[in-house]
Every structure is written in C-alpha cells, then in structure tokens.
GROMACS .gro file of C-alpha atoms in nm:
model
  233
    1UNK     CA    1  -1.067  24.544  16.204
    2UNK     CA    2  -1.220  24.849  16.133
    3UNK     CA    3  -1.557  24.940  16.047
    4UNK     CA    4  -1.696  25.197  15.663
    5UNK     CA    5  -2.047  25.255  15.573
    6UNK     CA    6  -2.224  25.086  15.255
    7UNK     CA    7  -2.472  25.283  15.091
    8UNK     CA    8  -2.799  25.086  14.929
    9UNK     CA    9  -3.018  25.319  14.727
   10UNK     CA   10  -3.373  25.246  14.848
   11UNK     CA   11  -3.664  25.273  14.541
   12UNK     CA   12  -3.947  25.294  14.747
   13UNK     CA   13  -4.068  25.434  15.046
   14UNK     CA   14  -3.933  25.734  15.262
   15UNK     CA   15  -3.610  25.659  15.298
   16UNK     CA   16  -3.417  25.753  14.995
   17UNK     CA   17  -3.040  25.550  15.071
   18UNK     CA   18  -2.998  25.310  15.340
   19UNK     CA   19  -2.658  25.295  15.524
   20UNK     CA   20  -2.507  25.041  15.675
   21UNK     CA   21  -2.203  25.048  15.914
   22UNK     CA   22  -1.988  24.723  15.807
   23UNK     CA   23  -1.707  24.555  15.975
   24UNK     CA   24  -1.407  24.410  15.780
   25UNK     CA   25  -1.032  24.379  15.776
   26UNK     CA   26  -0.840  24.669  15.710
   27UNK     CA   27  -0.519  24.632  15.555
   28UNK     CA   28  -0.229  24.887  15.710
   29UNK     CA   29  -0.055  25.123  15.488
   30UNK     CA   30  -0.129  25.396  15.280
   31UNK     CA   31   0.054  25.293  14.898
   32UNK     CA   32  -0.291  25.185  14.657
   33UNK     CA   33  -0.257  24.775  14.650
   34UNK     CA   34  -0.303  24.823  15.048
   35UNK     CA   35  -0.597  25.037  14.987
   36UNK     CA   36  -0.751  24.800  14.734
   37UNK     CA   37  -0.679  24.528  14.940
   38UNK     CA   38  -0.956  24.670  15.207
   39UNK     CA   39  -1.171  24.830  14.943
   40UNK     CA   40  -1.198  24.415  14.860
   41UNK     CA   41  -1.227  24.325  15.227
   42UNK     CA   42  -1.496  24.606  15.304
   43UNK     CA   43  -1.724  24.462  14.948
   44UNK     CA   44  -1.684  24.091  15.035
   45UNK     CA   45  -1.812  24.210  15.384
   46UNK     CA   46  -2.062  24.421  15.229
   47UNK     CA   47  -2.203  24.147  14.993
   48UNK     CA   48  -2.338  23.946  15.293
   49UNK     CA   49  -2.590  24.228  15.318
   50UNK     CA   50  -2.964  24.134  15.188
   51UNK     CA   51  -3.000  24.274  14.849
   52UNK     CA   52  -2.654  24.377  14.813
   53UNK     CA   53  -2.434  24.152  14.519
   54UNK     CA   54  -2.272  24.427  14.354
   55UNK     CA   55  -2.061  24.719  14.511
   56UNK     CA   56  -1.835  25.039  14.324
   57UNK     CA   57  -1.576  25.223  14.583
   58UNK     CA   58  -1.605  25.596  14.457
   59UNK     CA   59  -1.241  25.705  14.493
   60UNK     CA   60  -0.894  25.808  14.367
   61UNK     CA   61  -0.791  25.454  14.511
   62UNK     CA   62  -1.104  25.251  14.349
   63UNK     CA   63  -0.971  24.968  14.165
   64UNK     CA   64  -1.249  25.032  13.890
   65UNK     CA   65  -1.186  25.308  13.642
   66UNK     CA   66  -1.571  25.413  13.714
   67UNK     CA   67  -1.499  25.446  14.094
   68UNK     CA   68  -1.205  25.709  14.018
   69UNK     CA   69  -1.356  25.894  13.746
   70UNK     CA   70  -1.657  25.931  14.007
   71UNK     CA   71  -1.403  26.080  14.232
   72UNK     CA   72  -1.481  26.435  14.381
   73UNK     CA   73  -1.133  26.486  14.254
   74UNK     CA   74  -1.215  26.369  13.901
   75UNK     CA   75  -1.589  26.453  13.802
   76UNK     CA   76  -1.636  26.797  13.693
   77UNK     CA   77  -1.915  27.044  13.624
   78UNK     CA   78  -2.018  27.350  13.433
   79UNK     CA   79  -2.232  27.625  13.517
   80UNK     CA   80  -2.322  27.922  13.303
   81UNK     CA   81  -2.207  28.153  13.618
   82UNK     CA   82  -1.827  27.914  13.568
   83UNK     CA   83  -1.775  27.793  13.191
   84UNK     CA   84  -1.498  27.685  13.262
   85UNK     CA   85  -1.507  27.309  13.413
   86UNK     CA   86  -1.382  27.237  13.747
   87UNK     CA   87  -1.406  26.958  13.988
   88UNK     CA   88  -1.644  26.895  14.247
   89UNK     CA   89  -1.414  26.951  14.518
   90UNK     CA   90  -1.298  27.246  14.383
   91UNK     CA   91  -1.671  27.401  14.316
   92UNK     CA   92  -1.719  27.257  14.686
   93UNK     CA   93  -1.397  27.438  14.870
   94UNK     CA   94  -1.461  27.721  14.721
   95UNK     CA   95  -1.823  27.749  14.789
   96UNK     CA   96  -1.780  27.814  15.103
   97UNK     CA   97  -1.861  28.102  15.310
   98UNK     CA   98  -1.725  28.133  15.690
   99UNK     CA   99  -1.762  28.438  15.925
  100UNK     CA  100  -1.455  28.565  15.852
  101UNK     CA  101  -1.423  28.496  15.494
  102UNK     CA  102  -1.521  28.356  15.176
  103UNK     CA  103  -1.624  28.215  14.954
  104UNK     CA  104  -1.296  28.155  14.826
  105UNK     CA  105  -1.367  28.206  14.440
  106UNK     CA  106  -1.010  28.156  14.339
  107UNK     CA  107  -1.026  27.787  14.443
  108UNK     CA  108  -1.239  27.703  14.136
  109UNK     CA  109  -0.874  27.736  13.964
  110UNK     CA  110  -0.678  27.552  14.164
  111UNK     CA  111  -0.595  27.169  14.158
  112UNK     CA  112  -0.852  26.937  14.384
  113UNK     CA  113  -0.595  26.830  14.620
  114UNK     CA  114  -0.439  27.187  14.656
  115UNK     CA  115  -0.790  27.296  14.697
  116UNK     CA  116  -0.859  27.071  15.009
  117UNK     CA  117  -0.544  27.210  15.128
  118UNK     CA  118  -0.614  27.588  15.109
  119UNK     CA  119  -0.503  27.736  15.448
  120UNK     CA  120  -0.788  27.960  15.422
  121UNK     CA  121  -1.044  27.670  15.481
  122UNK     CA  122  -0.911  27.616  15.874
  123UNK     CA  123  -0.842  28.002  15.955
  124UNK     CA  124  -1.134  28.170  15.851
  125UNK     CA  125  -1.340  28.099  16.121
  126UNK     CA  126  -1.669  27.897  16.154
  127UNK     CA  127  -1.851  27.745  15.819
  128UNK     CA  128  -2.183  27.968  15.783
  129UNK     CA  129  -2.330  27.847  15.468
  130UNK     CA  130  -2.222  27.799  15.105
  131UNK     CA  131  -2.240  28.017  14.780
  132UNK     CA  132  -2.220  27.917  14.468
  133UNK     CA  133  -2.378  28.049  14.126
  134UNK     CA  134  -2.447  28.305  14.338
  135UNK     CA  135  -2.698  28.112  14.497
  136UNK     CA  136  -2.676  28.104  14.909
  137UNK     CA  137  -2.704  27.739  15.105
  138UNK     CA  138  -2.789  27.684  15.420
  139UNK     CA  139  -2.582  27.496  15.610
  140UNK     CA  140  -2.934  27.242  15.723
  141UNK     CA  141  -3.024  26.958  15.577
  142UNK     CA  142  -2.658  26.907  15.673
  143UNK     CA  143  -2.566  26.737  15.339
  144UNK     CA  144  -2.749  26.921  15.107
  145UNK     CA  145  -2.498  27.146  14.904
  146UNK     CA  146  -2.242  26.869  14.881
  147UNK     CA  147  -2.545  26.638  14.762
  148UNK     CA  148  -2.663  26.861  14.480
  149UNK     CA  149  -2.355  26.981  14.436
  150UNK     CA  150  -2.230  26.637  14.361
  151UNK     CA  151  -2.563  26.534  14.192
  152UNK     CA  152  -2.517  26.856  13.919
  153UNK     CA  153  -2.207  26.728  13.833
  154UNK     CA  154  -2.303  26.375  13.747
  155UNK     CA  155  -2.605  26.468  13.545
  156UNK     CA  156  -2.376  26.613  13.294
  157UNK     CA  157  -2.167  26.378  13.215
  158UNK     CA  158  -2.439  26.065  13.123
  159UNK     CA  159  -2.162  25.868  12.964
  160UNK     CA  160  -2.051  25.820  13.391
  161UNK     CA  161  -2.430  25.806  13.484
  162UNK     CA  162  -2.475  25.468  13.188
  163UNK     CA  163  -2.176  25.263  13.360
  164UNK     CA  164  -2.406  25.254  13.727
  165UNK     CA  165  -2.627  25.004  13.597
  166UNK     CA  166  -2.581  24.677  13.795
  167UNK     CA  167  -2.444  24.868  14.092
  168UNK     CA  168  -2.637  24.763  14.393
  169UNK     CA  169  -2.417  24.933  14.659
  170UNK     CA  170  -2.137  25.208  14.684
  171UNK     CA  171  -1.870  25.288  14.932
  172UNK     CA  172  -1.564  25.521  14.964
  173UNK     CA  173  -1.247  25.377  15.148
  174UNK     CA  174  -1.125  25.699  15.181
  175UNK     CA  175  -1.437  25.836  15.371
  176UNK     CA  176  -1.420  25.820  15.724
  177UNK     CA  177  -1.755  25.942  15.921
  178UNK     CA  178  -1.557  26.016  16.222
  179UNK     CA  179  -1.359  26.275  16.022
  180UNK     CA  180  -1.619  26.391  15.748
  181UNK     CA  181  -1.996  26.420  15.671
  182UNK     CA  182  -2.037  26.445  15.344
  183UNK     CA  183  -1.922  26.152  15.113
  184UNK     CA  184  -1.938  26.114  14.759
  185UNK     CA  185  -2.022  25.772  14.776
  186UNK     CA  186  -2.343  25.866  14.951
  187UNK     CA  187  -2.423  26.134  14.681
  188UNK     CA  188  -2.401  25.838  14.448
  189UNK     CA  189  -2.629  25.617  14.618
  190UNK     CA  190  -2.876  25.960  14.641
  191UNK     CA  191  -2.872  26.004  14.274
  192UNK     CA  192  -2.963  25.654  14.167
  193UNK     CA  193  -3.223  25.629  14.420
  194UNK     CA  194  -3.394  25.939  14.269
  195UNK     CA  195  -3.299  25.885  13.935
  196UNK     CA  196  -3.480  25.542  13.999
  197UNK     CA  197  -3.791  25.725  14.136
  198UNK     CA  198  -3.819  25.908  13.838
  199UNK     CA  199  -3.728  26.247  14.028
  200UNK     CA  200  -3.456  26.380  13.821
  201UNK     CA  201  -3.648  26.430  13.512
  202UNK     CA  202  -3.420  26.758  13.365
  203UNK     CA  203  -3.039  26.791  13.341
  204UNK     CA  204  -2.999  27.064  13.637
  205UNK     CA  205  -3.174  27.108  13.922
  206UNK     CA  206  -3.249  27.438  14.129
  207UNK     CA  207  -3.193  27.485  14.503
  208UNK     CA  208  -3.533  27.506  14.600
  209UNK     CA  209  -3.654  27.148  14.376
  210UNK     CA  210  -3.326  27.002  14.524
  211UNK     CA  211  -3.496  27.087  14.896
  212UNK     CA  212  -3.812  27.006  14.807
  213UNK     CA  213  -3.721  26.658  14.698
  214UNK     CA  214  -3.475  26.536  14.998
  215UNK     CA  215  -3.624  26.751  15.253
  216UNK     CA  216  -3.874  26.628  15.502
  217UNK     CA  217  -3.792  26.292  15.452
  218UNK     CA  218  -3.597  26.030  15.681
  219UNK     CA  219  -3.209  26.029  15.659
  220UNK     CA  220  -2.997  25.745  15.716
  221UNK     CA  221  -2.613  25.822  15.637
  222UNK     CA  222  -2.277  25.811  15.851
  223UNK     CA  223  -2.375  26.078  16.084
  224UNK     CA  224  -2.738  26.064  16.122
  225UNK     CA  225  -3.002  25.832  16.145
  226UNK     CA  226  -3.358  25.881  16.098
  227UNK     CA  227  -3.471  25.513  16.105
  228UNK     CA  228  -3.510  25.407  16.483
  229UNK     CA  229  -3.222  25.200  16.420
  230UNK     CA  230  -2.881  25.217  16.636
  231UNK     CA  231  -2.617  25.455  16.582
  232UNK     CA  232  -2.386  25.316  16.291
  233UNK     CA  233  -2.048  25.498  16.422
   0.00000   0.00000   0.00000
C-alpha cells in the first residue's frame, strides 16, 4: 500500500485547494501499464472522497492524453523576455538562483528531462530564490514560483485550459511529497480554483497580483497544512 495526495479545488472560502492524503494499492515496477495500473488504484480510492467523481493524473505516465500534455515536461510557455517556447520544467530549472550559481539560463534550451538532470542543480550550493523574466522570487510562500510559473503556462494555451471541465480532482503518480514540494498537479487544482473565483481575469499575471492573490490565505498541500487538520505525510 502506499499512500499520494488528491487535490480538490475549493470555490469558496479561504482555502483555495484542499488536499487529501489517500491510501491505495500500488502496483511494483516502473514500465507505464504498472504505473497506470496505480494511477487507477489511487482514483478509485480517491472517488470515495465527498465531492470527488472525477479525477485527471497530470503526468508523462497519465493514461489520458490531457494528463500528459499537462505534464511539466509537455506544457510550454512564452514570454516576451524568451520567444522562444520552452517547457515548464525547463523555465523552472533554469530559474533558479543558488549561492554559488545561477540561474542557469542555458537550461531554457535543453530537453525537460536533461534539464532535471543538470549537475549544476545539486553542486551549486543552497537554493536562494528564483529569477526569471528578470523578475526575482522569493523562495516564501514556498510554492509560489512553481505555482505561477505553472499557472502562466496554462493560461496560454486555452485549448488545454477547455478540456478541465468535469474534472473534480487531480493527482500526479509521479509526485512524491516525501521527495518534492511542488507538484504540478497541485498547480492545476490552484488554477481552476481561481479561475472558478473569477481571479484570473487577464492572460498573464505579474509577481506582485500572483502574491497578492494566494498570499495570506490558508494552505493545504503535501507539505503544509494550514487547516487544523493532521499532517497528511
């Protein structure tokens, strides 16, 4: 057994996702039908959750074409400081500034998996912030970069944003919270709750409206929860 968040976009109140830590079988191996076979254990689990009939796995090993095109690996963006489209994980790598290095602008070039890989990301030192667009973030609210980030991304491409509707849940069988903190599945969840809220009323969004919107607010994801309830992992 092993145990993956589900994240439920929440329309009202403070809380902007809600995640829950679910238990299901996990299915040994690492080829894709062994993946898929506990991305459909972990959303028949997740389905027994109130309000929750309809869940999308955001990875390279989703079973729905959706899921992998909403892959960090997959989804791209544009900038006017970077024409040229690149991948979220690339834009994210790259963004990154440690105390000994970086940001690593030649990453934006590279493929996403080689980018993940770059030797420079474990021998630089300690992560200090991000820069990207030559605009500085902080490394507090701990998700934020990787949120907006993410969130940029998906606003341009609406044909991606369209396909969401009846989605009442998302997960990411390759995320594992004792590993990682951000998740893109999470991001997901972030941008239909606002989207839902009526928030993201323009196709980009600055740093500072990005912080203003998320900030101050209650947080409920793999690694930190705001809600009184127990610790998910």
């Amino acid at each position: 057994m092993a145990q993956r968040p589900i994240f439920i976009p929440s329309f009202d109140g403070p809380l902007l996702v809600r995640t829950v830590g679910v238990t299901f079988e996990w299915l040994a191996g690492l080829s894709l039908s062994q993946r898929q076979r506990s991305i459909d254990s972990l959303h028949a689990a997740g389905r027994q959750l109130a309000g929750v009939s309809r869940i999308l796995d955001i990875s390279s090993k989703s079973r729905e074409k959706l899921g992998t095109a909403l892959s960090a690996f997959n989804l791209t963006l544009r900038t006017p400081d970077h024409p040229q489209s690149l991948s979220v994980e690339c834009a994210f790598q790259g963004s990154k500034v440690f105390e000994h290095g970086g940001p690593y602008v030649d990453i934006f070039a590279m493929s996403s998996r080689d980018a993940k890989r770059d030797e420079r990301l474990q021998s630089s030192g300690r992560l200090t912030g991000f820069r990207f667009a030559s605009v500085d973030w902080p490394l507090e609210p701990q998700t934020a970069f990787y949120d907006w980030l993410y969130i940029t991304a998906l606003m341009q491409n609406p044909a991606l944003i369209r396909q969401l509707e009846g989605f009442s849940a998302f997960s990411d069988i390759e995320f594992n919270p004792e590993r990682s903190v951000n998740c893109q599945a999470y991001a997901v969840a972030l941008y239909v709750s606002l989207a839902g809220r009526g928030e993201l009323r323009t196709p980009g969004c600055s740093r500072d409206a990005f912080l203003r919107i998320v900030g101050g607010r209650p947080v409920s994801n793999a690694r930190q929860d705001d809600t009184g309830q127990t610790t998910l992992f």
